[in-house]
Coordinates of C-alpha atoms and ligand atoms in Angstrom, one line a residue:
X1 CA -145.6 -225.3 108.9
X2 CA -142.9 -227.5 108.0
X3 CA -139.7 -227.2 110.1
X4 CA -136.8 -226.9 108.5
X5 CA -133.2 -226.4 110.0
X6 CA -132.9 -222.4 109.6
X7 CA -130.3 -220.6 109.4
X8 CA -130.2 -216.8 109.6
X9 CA -126.6 -214.5 108.6
X10 CA -126.6 -211.5 110.4
X11 CA -128.4 -210.8 113.8
X12 CA -130.0 -206.9 112.7
X13 CA -133.8 -205.8 113.2
X14 CA -135.1 -207.4 110.5
X15 CA -133.7 -210.9 112.0
X16 CA -134.6 -210.2 114.7
X17 CA -138.4 -210.0 113.4
X18 CA -138.2 -212.8 111.5
X19 CA -137.5 -215.0 114.4
X20 CA -139.7 -213.4 116.8
X21 CA -142.5 -213.9 114.8
X22 CA -141.6 -217.8 114.0
X23 CA -140.9 -218.6 117.6
X24 CA -144.3 -216.9 118.7
X25 CA -146.0 -219.0 116.2
X26 CA -144.5 -222.0 117.7
X27 CA -141.1 -222.8 115.6
X28 CA -139.0 -225.1 117.2
X29 CA -136.2 -222.4 118.6
X30 CA -133.9 -225.3 118.1
X31 CA -133.9 -225.1 114.5
X32 CA -132.8 -221.7 114.3
X33 CA -129.5 -220.5 114.2
X34 CA -128.4 -217.0 114.6
X35 CA -125.4 -215.7 113.1
X36 CA -123.2 -212.6 113.6
X37 CA -119.6 -211.8 113.9
X38 CA -120.5 -209.3 116.5
X39 CA -121.8 -211.1 120.2
X40 CA -123.5 -208.8 122.0
X41 CA -127.1 -208.3 120.1
X42 CA -126.9 -212.3 118.4
X43 CA -126.4 -213.5 121.9
X44 CA -129.3 -211.1 122.6
X45 CA -131.9 -212.5 120.6
X46 CA -130.4 -216.5 121.6
X47 CA -131.0 -215.8 124.7
X48 CA -134.3 -214.1 124.4
X49 CA -135.7 -217.3 122.4
X50 CA -133.8 -219.8 123.1
X51 CA -131.7 -220.7 119.5
X52 CA -128.3 -221.9 118.5
X53 CA -125.6 -218.5 117.9
X54 CA -122.4 -218.9 116.4
X55 CA -119.9 -216.4 115.0
X56 CA -119.4 -218.8 112.2
X57 CA -121.3 -217.9 109.0
X58 CA -119.9 -221.4 106.7
X59 CA -120.5 -223.7 109.6
X60 CA -124.2 -222.1 110.1
X61 CA -125.2 -222.7 106.8
X62 CA -123.4 -225.4 106.7
X63 CA -125.8 -227.2 108.9
X64 CA -129.2 -225.3 107.2
X65 CA -131.9 -226.0 105.4
X66 CA -132.7 -223.1 105.7
X67 CA -129.9 -220.0 104.8
X68 CA -131.8 -216.4 106.0
X69 CA -129.2 -214.0 103.7
X70 CA -130.3 -210.6 106.2
X71 CA -127.0 -208.6 106.2
X72 CA -126.9 -205.3 104.6
X73 CA -126.8 -205.0 101.1
X74 CA -123.0 -203.1 100.8
X75 CA -122.8 -206.4 103.0
X76 CA -123.6 -209.0 100.9
X77 CA -121.0 -209.8 98.5
X78 CA -118.4 -210.3 101.5
X79 CA -120.4 -213.0 103.2
X80 CA -121.4 -214.9 99.7
X81 CA -118.0 -215.4 99.1
X82 CA -116.7 -216.4 102.1
X83 CA -119.7 -219.5 101.7
X84 CA -118.8 -219.9 98.9
X85 CA -116.6 -222.7 98.5
X86 CA -117.6 -224.3 101.6
X87 CA -120.8 -225.0 101.4
X88 CA -123.2 -227.1 99.3
X89 CA -126.1 -225.0 98.0
X90 CA -127.6 -227.9 95.9
X91 CA -130.3 -229.1 98.1
X92 CA -130.5 -225.9 100.5
X93 CA -133.5 -223.3 100.1
X94 CA -131.8 -219.5 100.2
X95 CA -133.8 -216.7 101.1
X96 CA -132.4 -213.1 100.9
X97 CA -134.0 -210.0 102.6
X98 CA -131.5 -207.1 101.0
X99 CA -132.9 -205.2 99.1
X100 CA -132.0 -203.7 95.9
X101 CA -129.3 -206.8 95.4
X102 CA -131.1 -208.8 92.3
X103 CA -131.5 -211.9 92.2
X104 CA -129.0 -212.4 89.8
X105 CA -126.2 -211.4 91.8
X106 CA -126.5 -213.9 94.2
X107 CA -125.3 -216.4 90.8
X108 CA -122.6 -214.4 90.5
X109 CA -121.0 -214.2 94.2
X110 CA -122.0 -218.0 95.1
X111 CA -121.1 -219.1 91.4
X112 CA -123.0 -222.0 92.5
X113 CA -126.7 -223.3 90.8
X114 CA -129.3 -221.9 94.2
X115 CA -132.9 -221.9 94.9
X116 CA -133.4 -218.1 95.7
X117 CA -136.1 -216.8 96.9
X118 CA -136.5 -212.3 97.1
X119 CA -138.4 -211.1 100.4
X120 CA -138.6 -207.3 100.7
X121 CA -139.9 -207.4 104.2
X122 CA -141.1 -203.7 106.0
X123 CA -140.1 -202.3 109.1
X124 CA -143.8 -202.8 110.4
X125 CA -142.8 -206.5 110.7
X126 CA -141.5 -205.4 113.9
X127 CA -145.1 -205.2 115.3
X128 CA -146.4 -208.6 113.4
X129 CA -147.3 -206.3 111.3
X130 CA -145.2 -206.9 107.8
X131 CA -146.0 -206.7 104.0
X132 CA -143.9 -208.5 102.4
X133 CA -143.3 -208.9 98.8
X134 CA -141.7 -212.0 97.8
X135 CA -139.8 -213.6 93.9
X136 CA -139.2 -216.6 93.4
X137 CA -137.2 -217.7 90.0
X138 CA -138.6 -220.7 88.0
X139 CA -136.8 -223.6 89.5
X140 CA -138.5 -222.8 92.5
X141 CA -140.7 -225.6 93.6
X142 CA -144.4 -225.2 95.9
X143 CA -143.7 -226.8 98.6
X144 CA -140.3 -224.0 99.5
X145 CA -142.7 -221.2 98.0
X146 CA -145.0 -222.6 101.0
X147 CA -142.1 -222.7 103.6
X148 CA -141.2 -218.6 102.3
X149 CA -144.7 -217.6 102.2
X150 CA -145.2 -219.3 105.6
X151 CA -141.9 -217.6 107.2
X152 CA -143.2 -214.1 106.1
X153 CA -146.4 -214.7 107.5
X154 CA -145.2 -215.2 110.9
X155 CA -144.4 -211.5 110.6
X156 CA -147.3 -210.3 108.4
X157 CA -148.9 -210.2 105.2
X158 CA -146.9 -211.7 101.1
X159 CA -147.7 -211.1 98.3
X160 CA -146.4 -212.8 95.2
X161 CA -144.4 -210.9 92.3
X162 CA -144.6 -212.7 89.3
X163 CA -141.6 -211.0 88.2
X164 CA -138.5 -209.8 89.9
X165 CA -138.7 -205.8 88.6
X166 CA -142.3 -206.0 90.7
X167 CA -140.8 -206.5 93.9
X168 CA -139.3 -202.4 92.9
X169 CA -143.1 -201.3 93.1
X170 CA -143.4 -203.5 96.0
X171 CA -140.5 -200.9 97.8
X172 CA -142.6 -197.9 96.7
X173 CA -146.3 -199.6 98.1
X174 CA -145.3 -201.1 101.5
X175 CA -141.6 -201.0 101.9
X176 CA -141.5 -197.1 102.2
X177 CA -144.7 -196.1 102.7
X178 CA -144.4 -196.1 106.7
X179 CA -142.2 -193.3 106.6
X180 CA -145.0 -191.3 103.8
X181 CA -147.4 -192.6 106.7
X182 CA -145.0 -191.2 109.7
X183 CA -144.8 -187.4 107.5
X184 CA -148.3 -187.4 107.3
X185 CA -148.6 -188.0 111.3
X186 CA -145.4 -185.3 111.5
X187 CA -146.6 -182.7 110.0
X188 CA -150.1 -182.9 111.6
X189 CA -148.4 -183.7 114.9
X190 CA -146.5 -179.8 114.1
X191 CA -149.6 -178.0 113.8
X192 CA -152.3 -179.6 116.5
X193 CA -148.9 -178.5 118.3
X194 CA -149.0 -174.6 117.2
X195 CA -152.4 -175.1 118.3
X196 CA -151.5 -175.6 122.2
X197 CA -151.0 -179.4 122.2
X198 CA -148.5 -180.6 124.4
X199 CA -146.1 -183.5 122.0
X200 CA -147.9 -186.9 123.5
X201 CA -151.6 -185.2 123.5
X202 CA -151.5 -184.4 120.0
X203 CA -149.5 -187.8 119.3
X204 CA -152.0 -189.5 121.3
X205 CA -154.5 -187.9 118.4
X206 CA -153.5 -188.4 115.9
X207 CA -152.5 -192.0 116.3
X208 CA -155.7 -192.8 118.0
X209 CA -157.6 -190.8 114.3
X210 CA -155.0 -193.1 111.9
X211 CA -156.0 -196.4 114.0
X212 CA -159.3 -195.5 113.6
X213 CA -159.4 -194.6 109.8
X214 CA -157.3 -197.7 109.4
X215 CA -160.1 -199.8 110.8
X216 CA -162.8 -197.8 110.2
X217 CA -161.0 -198.8 106.9
X218 CA -160.4 -202.5 107.2
X219 CA -164.5 -203.1 109.0
X220 CA -165.8 -202.0 105.7
X221 CA -163.7 -204.1 102.4
X222 CA -166.2 -203.2 100.0
X223 CA -165.7 -199.3 100.6
X224 CA -163.3 -197.9 98.5
X225 CA -161.5 -195.5 100.2
X226 CA -162.7 -192.7 97.3
X227 CA -166.6 -193.3 99.3
X228 CA -164.9 -193.3 102.5
X229 CA -164.0 -190.2 102.5
X230 CA -167.2 -188.9 100.9
X231 CA -168.0 -190.4 104.1
X232 CA -166.3 -187.7 106.6
X233 CA -167.3 -184.9 103.8
X234 CA -169.6 -182.8 104.0
X235 CA -170.7 -180.0 101.0
X236 CA -168.9 -176.8 102.8
X237 CA -167.9 -178.2 105.5
X238 CA -164.7 -178.6 107.5
X239 CA -163.2 -181.4 106.2
X240 CA -164.0 -179.9 102.7
X241 CA -162.2 -177.2 103.4
X242 CA -159.3 -179.2 104.8
X243 CA -159.4 -181.4 101.5
X244 CA -159.6 -178.6 99.0
X245 CA -156.3 -178.1 100.6
X246 CA -154.7 -180.8 100.0
X247 CA -156.3 -181.0 95.9
X248 CA -155.5 -177.5 95.9
X249 CA -151.9 -178.2 96.8
X250 CA -151.9 -181.3 94.1
X251 CA -151.4 -183.7 96.8
X252 CA -152.7 -186.8 94.7
X253 CA -150.0 -186.1 91.9
X254 CA -147.3 -185.6 94.7
X255 CA -147.8 -189.0 96.0
X256 CA -147.9 -190.1 92.5
X257 CA -144.3 -188.4 92.0
X258 CA -143.0 -189.6 95.2
X259 CA -144.1 -193.5 94.9
X260 CA -142.2 -193.7 90.7
X261 CA -139.5 -191.8 92.5
X262 CA -139.0 -195.0 94.9
X263 CA -139.5 -197.1 92.0
X264 CA -137.2 -195.4 90.1
X265 CA -134.4 -195.4 92.9
X266 CA -134.7 -199.2 93.8
X267 CA -133.7 -199.8 90.0
X268 CA -130.7 -197.4 90.0
X269 CA -129.5 -199.1 92.8
X270 CA -129.3 -202.8 91.4
Ligands
NAD1 P1 -129.4 -204.3 110.5 O1 -127.1 -203.8 111.0 O2 -129.5 -204.1 112.2 O3 -128.3 -205.9 110.9 C1 -127.2 -206.6 110.1 C2 -126.4 -207.3 110.6 O4 -125.7 -207.6 109.7 C3 -125.7 -207.1 111.8 O5 -126.5 -207.8 113.5 C4 -124.5 -207.6 111.6 O6 -124.0 -207.9 113.2 C5 -124.9 -208.7 110.9 N1 -123.6 -208.7 110.0 C6 -122.7 -207.6 109.7 N2 -121.3 -208.4 108.7 C7 -121.6 -209.5 109.4 C8 -120.9 -211.0 108.7 N3 -120.2 -210.8 107.9 N4 -121.5 -212.1 108.8 C9 -122.8 -212.0 109.6 N5 -123.6 -210.7 110.1 C10 -122.7 -210.1 109.8 O7 -130.0 -204.4 109.2 P2 -131.4 -204.9 109.4 O8 -132.1 -203.7 109.4 O9 -132.0 -205.9 109.9 O10 -131.0 -204.9 107.1 C11 -130.5 -206.0 107.0 C12 -131.4 -206.5 105.4 O11 -132.8 -206.5 105.4 C13 -130.8 -205.7 104.6 O12 -130.2 -206.2 103.9 C14 -131.8 -204.2 104.6 O13 -131.7 -204.5 103.1 C15 -133.4 -205.7 104.5 N6 -134.3 -205.2 104.7 C16 -134.4 -204.4 106.1 C17 -135.6 -203.9 106.4 C18 -135.8 -202.6 107.7 O14 -137.0 -202.2 107.9 N7 -134.9 -202.6 108.2 C19 -137.0 -203.4 105.2 C20 -136.6 -204.3 103.8 C21 -135.2 -204.7 104.5

């Protein structure tokens, strides 16, 4: 990966995850700066990875080639407006991981011509198993796209969105979906506990079953999910009875509705 000076504005969970991924992939710590007004988190990350820590967003942004905007969406306007008059963005690449802020908004906040890429990561990035949707504006060159792609590959896999609104599809498919799977596992755990298993035993059984299902599906990449399901389902057997309940209660349609609701909410938030 090409080495450029990176400033992370925001020292939260996501910035931490990406910094950890970069450093573990051999990115030079001396080329990474983390900025946040609150020293505790920032300094902890800096000490852990040997990177530079500061409370001064402006200086960090001025000195960086790549600026990663990693603050909460509600802080973004204030953070950008504070950089507006002090930082020349003409030679810099701006990456934003904030949910629900369209690219045009950054042009308004920063009032300069920008090289901007929107990134929608998900929480498994915290364990290096993330999926990130990336959208680059038209003026972004191949080198900058490649850099952003490699940056996010340090915490998982990436998919490019051709149109900006596709980011909202990525939110429904990968951004929010860890919660869908957690709800499913939570429901299974509740029933397993009613059957007499301790919370720890139930959790372990369900995690192992989920992990096994994922590994099985990955090992048979040519086999559809439908076929994999059929392979576990004998006619008239126990799995068939369980699945009949899911179909009777309309699970496939419920999942579709849930994903559409996530997309609608993402559109509303823009
Ligand atoms: P977080 O609350 O953990 O971190 C936010 C950080 O911003 C904190 O370190 C805070 O000190 C810092 N901050 C606040 N004001 C600041 C300022 N003026 N200048 C510099 N830093 C400032 O948030 P997070 O979960 O890491 O999320 C960060 C961004 O990532 C959000 O915009 C969120 O939408 C996006 N995102 C998060 C996830 C996720 O799963 N956590 C997924 C996708 C996108």
